[in-house]
Amino acid sequence: MSEEFDYYEVLEITKNATAEEIKRAYRKMAIKYHPDKNQGDESAEARFKQINEAYQVLSDEGKRAIYDRYGKAGLEGQGGMGGAGGFEDVFGDFADIFDSFFGGGGGGRRGQRREMVDIAIELRLDFLEAVFGTTKEVHYTWHKPCGTCDGTGGKRQSCDYCGGRGQVYQRQGFMTFSQTCPKCHGQGSILIESCKTCQGKGKESVEESVEITIPEGIDRGQRLRVGGRGSQSRSGARGDLYVVIDVADDPVFMRREDDIYIEAPVFFTLSALGGTIEVPTIRGSKEIEIPRGTRDKSQILLRGEGIGNVHTGRKGHQVVLIKVIYPDRYTAEQEELLVKLHESFGQDGHPHKGLLDDVVERIKRWFS
Ligand SMILES: [Zn+2]
Ligand SMILES: [Zn+2]
C-alpha cells in the first residue's frame, strides 16, 4: 500500500463529510469492490484495500485529525498503519459492518467467531493537556495465547451440540439464521482438562507501555486507535489498542466543543461606568472592554481565543459571561453618595412611574 492516494477521493466524499456520511460511503464502495463480487479482478481488489485503509483512518476521529493535518506521514509515526492493519483485519471490520447493514444473519466465512483482540483503556487528561495536545506514556495489559496449551486452555473435545462449527443454524422460509452455539459459546469445542499453566484460560498477560500522541483539541469521549498494540490472537496477529479519552474539569474554564466559557465578576459601578478588566484565556490573559451599562449575564465574545479543532485546527471562541456584583453592605459615606447619585437623576431615577402607575390605576378601576 505504498501508492499515494487520497482517502477522501477513494471514498468519493468531501473533506468535511460527517461520520455518518463516511460510513455510508464506505458501505457503498466496499460492497461494490468486494472481492467476492469481483473474483479475479486485481484492480477491484486493490481498490477494496484502499477503501478499507481509508475507512480505518477516516472513521477514527483522532486518526482523521492527524491525517487532515499531516497526511499519511503523520499516521506512520504513531504506528497507525502498521501492526495488524493487514487484509485479514480489514476484512474483519468489513464483516462487522456488512452484518449490521444487512441486519445480521452470518454464514460463510463470517460464521466463525472472531477472537476479541482489540482492547480499550481509559486515559484521563488534564484540561489543558486535552486543549493543547501532548504525549502520554500509558501502561496497560494485553493478552496472548498461553504458550503451554497454545491458547486452547487444555485438552478439548469437539462440541456435540453444534458439531464443532460454533454456530447453530435455523431455517425460516427461504432465510437461514445463524446463532452462536449456546453450549460452546462459539468455540466449537469444550474444555475437558484444564492447562496447568493458564488454569484453562488459554491466555497469559503481558505488560506494555506505549507512548500516545494526543492531538490538540481532543475532547472527552473521543478515542484514539493505536494499531497492532492490542491482544494477540492465536494466528499471531495483534489487535488494536483503543485509548478512550476522559478530560478533567477546570475550575475556571468551561468547555463546550471548541469554545471556552468563563464567568467574569464585574463590580456594579464598573458595569455602570464601563472600563477594562483582565480575563484569563487558555493562552494567557486578555484585557477586555466592559462597555458602559453592561448588564448582568451579558456575554462578550473573544473570537479565535478558543480551542483548536481536533480535525481542522480552526480555533473556537472564548465567551466571557459577565456577572455583575453588588456589595452586601455600604458604609454610611457610600450610602450617602448613592442616595445623592440617585436623587441627581430626578425623574429618570423612577422609570417605573408613569409606565406602571397607569396599569395600577386601570386595575383599580376594574374592581371598583
Ligand atoms: Zn495454557
Ligand atoms: Zn458448540
mmCIF file of N, CA, C and O in Angstrom, residues 262-333:
data_model
loop_
_atom_site.group_PDB
_atom_site.id
_atom_site.type_symbol
_atom_site.label_atom_id
_atom_site.label_comp_id
_atom_site.label_asym_id
_atom_site.label_seq_id
_atom_site.Cartn_x
_atom_site.Cartn_y
_atom_site.Cartn_z
ATOM 1 N N ILE A 262 -15.932 31.448 30.362
ATOM 2 C CA ILE A 262 -15.535 31.784 31.728
ATOM 3 C C ILE A 262 -16.523 32.798 32.270
ATOM 4 O O ILE A 262 -17.167 33.537 31.516
ATOM 5 N N GLU A 263 -16.652 32.808 33.592
ATOM 6 C CA GLU A 263 -17.519 33.791 34.215
ATOM 7 C C GLU A 263 -16.626 34.878 34.802
ATOM 8 O O GLU A 263 -15.675 34.574 35.519
ATOM 9 N N ALA A 264 -16.939 36.128 34.462
ATOM 10 C CA ALA A 264 -16.114 37.228 34.961
ATOM 11 C C ALA A 264 -16.953 38.120 35.872
ATOM 12 O O ALA A 264 -17.914 38.747 35.425
ATOM 13 N N PRO A 265 -16.605 38.185 37.160
ATOM 14 C CA PRO A 265 -17.328 39.089 38.053
ATOM 15 C C PRO A 265 -16.941 40.536 37.760
ATOM 16 O O PRO A 265 -15.752 40.839 37.598
ATOM 17 N N VAL A 266 -17.943 41.401 37.653
ATOM 18 C CA VAL A 266 -17.676 42.818 37.376
ATOM 19 C C VAL A 266 -18.438 43.636 38.422
ATOM 20 O O VAL A 266 -19.642 43.442 38.623
ATOM 21 N N PHE A 267 -17.743 44.523 39.096
ATOM 22 C CA PHE A 267 -18.385 45.308 40.150
ATOM 23 C C PHE A 267 -19.406 46.268 39.536
ATOM 24 O O PHE A 267 -19.207 46.785 38.432
ATOM 25 N N PHE A 268 -20.495 46.496 40.249
ATOM 26 C CA PHE A 268 -21.639 47.219 39.657
ATOM 27 C C PHE A 268 -21.300 48.627 39.189
ATOM 28 O O PHE A 268 -21.835 49.099 38.184
ATOM 29 N N THR A 269 -20.378 49.271 39.886
ATOM 30 C CA THR A 269 -20.024 50.626 39.453
ATOM 31 C C THR A 269 -19.243 50.595 38.143
ATOM 32 O O THR A 269 -19.423 51.435 37.272
ATOM 33 N N LEU A 270 -18.407 49.540 38.007
ATOM 34 C CA LEU A 270 -17.646 49.397 36.765
ATOM 35 C C LEU A 270 -18.581 49.064 35.606
ATOM 36 O O LEU A 270 -18.429 49.576 34.489
ATOM 37 N N SER A 271 -19.560 48.176 35.877
ATOM 38 C CA SER A 271 -20.502 47.831 34.810
ATOM 39 C C SER A 271 -21.324 49.047 34.411
ATOM 40 O O SER A 271 -21.709 49.210 33.258
ATOM 41 N N ALA A 272 -21.579 49.964 35.380
ATOM 42 C CA ALA A 272 -22.350 51.171 35.072
ATOM 43 C C ALA A 272 -21.504 52.182 34.284
ATOM 44 O O ALA A 272 -21.971 52.758 33.301
ATOM 45 N N LEU A 273 -20.280 52.343 34.711
ATOM 46 C CA LEU A 273 -19.427 53.356 34.086
ATOM 47 C C LEU A 273 -18.704 52.858 32.839
ATOM 48 O O LEU A 273 -18.357 53.640 31.968
ATOM 49 N N GLY A 274 -18.468 51.538 32.779
ATOM 50 C CA GLY A 274 -17.639 50.985 31.709
ATOM 51 C C GLY A 274 -16.183 51.045 32.103
ATOM 52 O O GLY A 274 -15.807 51.784 33.017
ATOM 53 N N GLY A 275 -15.349 50.230 31.435
ATOM 54 C CA GLY A 275 -13.928 50.214 31.761
ATOM 55 C C GLY A 275 -13.307 48.959 31.191
ATOM 56 O O GLY A 275 -13.870 48.329 30.298
ATOM 57 N N THR A 276 -12.139 48.615 31.690
ATOM 58 C CA THR A 276 -11.498 47.388 31.189
ATOM 59 C C THR A 276 -11.219 46.455 32.355
ATOM 60 O O THR A 276 -10.996 46.894 33.482
ATOM 61 N N ILE A 277 -11.268 45.165 32.052
ATOM 62 C CA ILE A 277 -10.838 44.161 33.040
ATOM 63 C C ILE A 277 -9.922 43.173 32.329
ATOM 64 O O ILE A 277 -9.956 43.061 31.105
ATOM 65 N N GLU A 278 -9.109 42.468 33.117
ATOM 66 C CA GLU A 278 -8.247 41.457 32.526
ATOM 67 C C GLU A 278 -8.842 40.092 32.829
ATOM 68 O O GLU A 278 -9.172 39.798 33.966
ATOM 69 N N VAL A 279 -9.004 39.286 31.777
ATOM 70 C CA VAL A 279 -9.561 37.942 31.993
ATOM 71 C C VAL A 279 -8.558 36.895 31.495
ATOM 72 O O VAL A 279 -7.813 37.134 30.553
ATOM 73 N N PRO A 280 -8.569 35.718 32.135
ATOM 74 C CA PRO A 280 -7.675 34.659 31.661
ATOM 75 C C PRO A 280 -8.201 34.035 30.370
ATOM 76 O O PRO A 280 -9.415 33.959 30.158
ATOM 77 N N THR A 281 -7.309 33.654 29.486
ATOM 78 C CA THR A 281 -7.662 32.841 28.329
ATOM 79 C C THR A 281 -6.780 31.603 28.414
ATOM 80 O O THR A 281 -5.847 31.565 29.224
ATOM 81 N N ILE A 282 -7.056 30.616 27.573
ATOM 82 C CA ILE A 282 -6.233 29.396 27.652
ATOM 83 C C ILE A 282 -4.799 29.655 27.208
ATOM 84 O O ILE A 282 -3.920 28.845 27.440
ATOM 85 N N ARG A 283 -4.565 30.802 26.559
ATOM 86 C CA ARG A 283 -3.202 31.099 26.110
ATOM 87 C C ARG A 283 -2.576 32.255 26.880
ATOM 88 O O ARG A 283 -1.569 32.804 26.466
ATOM 89 N N GLY A 284 -3.182 32.636 27.993
ATOM 90 C CA GLY A 284 -2.614 33.731 28.768
ATOM 91 C C GLY A 284 -3.717 34.577 29.350
ATOM 92 O O GLY A 284 -4.622 34.070 29.988
ATOM 93 N N SER A 285 -3.659 35.905 29.118
ATOM 94 C CA SER A 285 -4.745 36.752 29.593
ATOM 95 C C SER A 285 -5.006 37.818 28.547
ATOM 96 O O SER A 285 -4.201 38.055 27.653
ATOM 97 N N LYS A 286 -6.161 38.423 28.686
ATOM 98 C CA LYS A 286 -6.572 39.385 27.680
ATOM 99 C C LYS A 286 -7.306 40.524 28.387
ATOM 100 O O LYS A 286 -8.125 40.285 29.269
ATOM 101 N N GLU A 287 -6.996 41.758 27.986
ATOM 102 C CA GLU A 287 -7.716 42.893 28.540
ATOM 103 C C GLU A 287 -8.968 43.100 27.699
ATOM 104 O O GLU A 287 -8.880 43.153 26.473
ATOM 105 N N ILE A 288 -10.094 43.129 28.364
ATOM 106 C CA ILE A 288 -11.326 43.326 27.588
ATOM 107 C C ILE A 288 -12.072 44.572 28.041
ATOM 108 O O ILE A 288 -11.993 44.983 29.188
ATOM 109 N N GLU A 289 -12.770 45.133 27.093
ATOM 110 C CA GLU A 289 -13.535 46.360 27.296
ATOM 111 C C GLU A 289 -14.910 45.993 27.867
ATOM 112 O O GLU A 289 -15.608 45.156 27.305
ATOM 113 N N ILE A 290 -15.242 46.600 28.992
ATOM 114 C CA ILE A 290 -16.600 46.444 29.521
ATOM 115 C C ILE A 290 -17.351 47.710 29.111
ATOM 116 O O ILE A 290 -17.077 48.796 29.629
ATOM 117 N N PRO A 291 -18.277 47.598 28.162
ATOM 118 C CA PRO A 291 -18.970 48.820 27.722
ATOM 119 C C PRO A 291 -19.812 49.410 28.856
ATOM 120 O O PRO A 291 -20.270 48.682 29.737
ATOM 121 N N ARG A 292 -19.982 50.709 28.808
ATOM 122 C CA ARG A 292 -20.813 51.403 29.806
ATOM 123 C C ARG A 292 -22.215 50.774 29.821
ATOM 124 O O ARG A 292 -22.801 50.522 28.770
ATOM 125 N N GLY A 293 -22.712 50.514 31.031
ATOM 126 C CA GLY A 293 -24.055 49.960 31.152
ATOM 127 C C GLY A 293 -24.148 48.468 30.845
ATOM 128 O O GLY A 293 -25.202 47.970 30.476
ATOM 129 N N THR A 294 -23.036 47.757 30.967
ATOM 130 C CA THR A 294 -23.057 46.301 30.729
ATOM 131 C C THR A 294 -23.943 45.614 31.754
ATOM 132 O O THR A 294 -23.852 45.874 32.948
ATOM 133 N N ARG A 295 -24.807 44.743 31.254
ATOM 134 C CA ARG A 295 -25.767 44.103 32.144
ATOM 135 C C ARG A 295 -25.268 42.768 32.656
ATOM 136 O O ARG A 295 -24.423 42.125 32.040
ATOM 137 N N ASP A 296 -25.866 42.367 33.742
ATOM 138 C CA ASP A 296 -25.595 41.053 34.300
ATOM 139 C C ASP A 296 -25.957 39.995 33.258
ATOM 140 O O ASP A 296 -26.923 40.155 32.517
ATOM 141 N N LYS A 297 -25.186 38.924 33.205
ATOM 142 C CA LYS A 297 -25.402 37.788 32.293
ATOM 143 C C LYS A 297 -25.163 38.120 30.823
ATOM 144 O O LYS A 297 -25.472 37.313 29.956
ATOM 145 N N SER A 298 -24.654 39.311 30.528
ATOM 146 C CA SER A 298 -24.357 39.574 29.121
ATOM 147 C C SER A 298 -23.047 38.859 28.764
ATOM 148 O O SER A 298 -22.291 38.443 29.640
ATOM 149 N N GLN A 299 -22.824 38.684 27.466
ATOM 150 C CA GLN A 299 -21.667 37.917 27.017
ATOM 151 C C GLN A 299 -20.754 38.762 26.144
ATOM 152 O O GLN A 299 -21.229 39.531 25.320
ATOM 153 N N ILE A 300 -19.485 38.569 26.348
ATOM 154 C CA ILE A 300 -18.512 39.239 25.492
ATOM 155 C C ILE A 300 -17.731 38.144 24.769
ATOM 156 O O ILE A 300 -17.231 37.206 25.395
ATOM 157 N N LEU A 301 -17.706 38.240 23.448
ATOM 158 C CA LEU A 301 -17.096 37.190 22.633
ATOM 159 C C LEU A 301 -15.656 37.539 22.257
ATOM 160 O O LEU A 301 -15.396 38.617 21.728
ATOM 161 N N LEU A 302 -14.757 36.635 22.562
ATOM 162 C CA LEU A 302 -13.367 36.809 22.130
ATOM 163 C C LEU A 302 -13.105 35.824 20.999
ATOM 164 O O LEU A 302 -12.907 34.626 21.224
ATOM 165 N N ARG A 303 -13.151 36.350 19.792
ATOM 166 C CA ARG A 303 -13.015 35.476 18.608
ATOM 167 C C ARG A 303 -11.647 34.803 18.532
ATOM 168 O O ARG A 303 -10.629 35.437 18.761
ATOM 169 N N GLY A 304 -11.672 33.537 18.204
ATOM 170 C CA GLY A 304 -10.422 32.816 17.979
ATOM 171 C C GLY A 304 -9.603 32.530 19.224
ATOM 172 O O GLY A 304 -8.469 32.088 19.126
ATOM 173 N N GLU A 305 -10.197 32.785 20.391
ATOM 174 C CA GLU A 305 -9.460 32.527 21.635
ATOM 175 C C GLU A 305 -9.806 31.160 22.227
ATOM 176 O O GLU A 305 -9.446 30.847 23.352
ATOM 177 N N GLY A 306 -10.559 30.349 21.443
ATOM 178 C CA GLY A 306 -10.950 29.041 21.953
ATOM 179 C C GLY A 306 -9.945 27.954 21.591
ATOM 180 O O GLY A 306 -8.771 28.222 21.350
ATOM 181 N N ILE A 307 -10.448 26.738 21.518
ATOM 182 C CA ILE A 307 -9.600 25.557 21.328
ATOM 183 C C ILE A 307 -9.488 25.232 19.843
ATOM 184 O O ILE A 307 -10.450 25.359 19.100
ATOM 185 N N GLY A 308 -8.304 24.809 19.424
ATOM 186 C CA GLY A 308 -8.101 24.371 18.043
ATOM 187 C C GLY A 308 -8.881 23.089 17.804
ATOM 188 O O GLY A 308 -8.778 22.147 18.580
ATOM 189 N N ASN A 309 -9.684 23.063 16.733
ATOM 190 C CA ASN A 309 -10.489 21.880 16.444
ATOM 191 C C ASN A 309 -9.596 20.677 16.153
ATOM 192 O O ASN A 309 -8.614 20.785 15.429
ATOM 193 N N VAL A 310 -9.979 19.541 16.717
ATOM 194 C CA VAL A 310 -9.144 18.341 16.600
ATOM 195 C C VAL A 310 -8.999 17.883 15.143
ATOM 196 O O VAL A 310 -8.005 17.274 14.771
ATOM 197 N N HIS A 311 -9.976 18.206 14.301
ATOM 198 C CA HIS A 311 -9.883 17.807 12.889
ATOM 199 C C HIS A 311 -9.273 18.892 12.017
ATOM 200 O O HIS A 311 -8.439 18.627 11.171
ATOM 201 N N THR A 312 -9.750 20.110 12.196
ATOM 202 C CA THR A 312 -9.386 21.168 11.262
ATOM 203 C C THR A 312 -8.329 22.116 11.821
ATOM 204 O O THR A 312 -7.709 22.852 11.061
ATOM 205 N N GLY A 313 -8.150 22.133 13.128
ATOM 206 C CA GLY A 313 -7.215 23.062 13.732
ATOM 207 C C GLY A 313 -7.780 24.470 13.877
ATOM 208 O O GLY A 313 -7.172 25.341 14.484
ATOM 209 N N ARG A 314 -8.970 24.698 13.299
ATOM 210 C CA ARG A 314 -9.567 26.032 13.384
ATOM 211 C C ARG A 314 -9.988 26.305 14.822
ATOM 212 O O ARG A 314 -10.592 25.456 15.476
ATOM 213 N N LYS A 315 -9.675 27.515 15.265
ATOM 214 C CA LYS A 315 -9.903 27.805 16.681
ATOM 215 C C LYS A 315 -11.325 28.262 16.977
ATOM 216 O O LYS A 315 -11.922 29.005 16.205
ATOM 217 N N GLY A 316 -11.825 27.787 18.103
ATOM 218 C CA GLY A 316 -13.122 28.229 18.593
ATOM 219 C C GLY A 316 -12.993 29.593 19.255
ATOM 220 O O GLY A 316 -11.981 30.281 19.102
ATOM 221 N N HIS A 317 -14.003 29.989 19.986
ATOM 222 C CA HIS A 317 -14.011 31.312 20.614
ATOM 223 C C HIS A 317 -14.018 31.183 22.130
ATOM 224 O O HIS A 317 -14.250 30.105 22.658
ATOM 225 N N GLN A 318 -13.756 32.305 22.776
ATOM 226 C CA GLN A 318 -13.968 32.337 24.226
ATOM 227 C C GLN A 318 -15.134 33.264 24.514
ATOM 228 O O GLN A 318 -15.211 34.366 23.968
ATOM 229 N N VAL A 319 -16.021 32.796 25.350
ATOM 230 C CA VAL A 319 -17.174 33.596 25.728
ATOM 231 C C VAL A 319 -17.004 34.003 27.197
ATOM 232 O O VAL A 319 -16.809 33.149 28.057
ATOM 233 N N VAL A 320 -17.032 35.318 27.422
ATOM 234 C CA VAL A 320 -16.925 35.821 28.794
ATOM 235 C C VAL A 320 -18.332 36.161 29.285
ATOM 236 O O VAL A 320 -19.003 37.017 28.707
ATOM 237 N N LEU A 321 -18.772 35.447 30.300
ATOM 238 C CA LEU A 321 -20.111 35.688 30.858
ATOM 239 C C LEU A 321 -19.961 36.680 32.003
ATOM 240 O O LEU A 321 -19.268 36.410 32.981
ATOM 241 N N ILE A 322 -20.621 37.808 31.855
ATOM 242 C CA ILE A 322 -20.480 38.861 32.860
ATOM 243 C C ILE A 322 -21.417 38.595 34.042
ATOM 244 O O ILE A 322 -22.600 38.316 33.866
ATOM 245 N N LYS A 323 -20.836 38.670 35.223
ATOM 246 C CA LYS A 323 -21.657 38.553 36.418
ATOM 247 C C LYS A 323 -21.477 39.844 37.214
ATOM 248 O O LYS A 323 -20.401 40.112 37.753
ATOM 249 N N VAL A 324 -22.526 40.651 37.250
ATOM 250 C CA VAL A 324 -22.430 41.939 37.946
ATOM 251 C C VAL A 324 -22.550 41.698 39.449
ATOM 252 O O VAL A 324 -23.466 41.031 39.913
ATOM 253 N N ILE A 325 -21.598 42.227 40.167
ATOM 254 C CA ILE A 325 -21.523 42.009 41.618
ATOM 255 C C ILE A 325 -21.955 43.287 42.356
ATOM 256 O O ILE A 325 -21.450 44.375 42.060
ATOM 257 N N TYR A 326 -22.891 43.116 43.287
ATOM 258 C CA TYR A 326 -23.318 44.236 44.140
ATOM 259 C C TYR A 326 -22.795 43.996 45.546
ATOM 260 O O TYR A 326 -22.763 42.847 45.997
ATOM 261 N N PRO A 327 -22.418 45.064 46.245
ATOM 262 C CA PRO A 327 -21.933 44.870 47.618
ATOM 263 C C PRO A 327 -23.086 44.491 48.549
ATOM 264 O O PRO A 327 -24.239 44.851 48.306
ATOM 265 N N ASP A 328 -22.755 43.714 49.572
ATOM 266 C CA ASP A 328 -23.782 43.309 50.552
ATOM 267 C C ASP A 328 -24.108 44.468 51.496
ATOM 268 O O ASP A 328 -25.210 44.587 52.000
ATOM 269 N N ARG A 329 -23.131 45.301 51.792
ATOM 270 C CA ARG A 329 -23.384 46.428 52.709
ATOM 271 C C ARG A 329 -22.556 47.632 52.268
ATOM 272 O O ARG A 329 -21.588 47.495 51.514
ATOM 273 N N TYR A 330 -22.992 48.795 52.729
ATOM 274 C CA TYR A 330 -22.292 50.042 52.400
ATOM 275 C C TYR A 330 -21.906 50.750 53.677
ATOM 276 O O TYR A 330 -22.593 50.629 54.703
ATOM 277 N N THR A 331 -20.863 51.532 53.604
ATOM 278 C CA THR A 331 -20.555 52.408 54.734
ATOM 279 C C THR A 331 -21.543 53.574 54.673
ATOM 280 O O THR A 331 -22.196 53.793 53.636
ATOM 281 N N ALA A 332 -21.619 54.299 55.766
ATOM 282 C CA ALA A 332 -22.540 55.446 55.815
ATOM 283 C C ALA A 332 -22.211 56.430 54.702
ATOM 284 O O ALA A 332 -23.098 56.985 54.039
ATOM 285 N N GLU A 333 -20.931 56.565 54.459
ATOM 286 C CA GLU A 333 -20.488 57.516 53.430
ATOM 287 C C GLU A 333 -20.905 57.051 52.031
ATOM 288 O O GLU A 333 -21.409 57.830 51.226
#
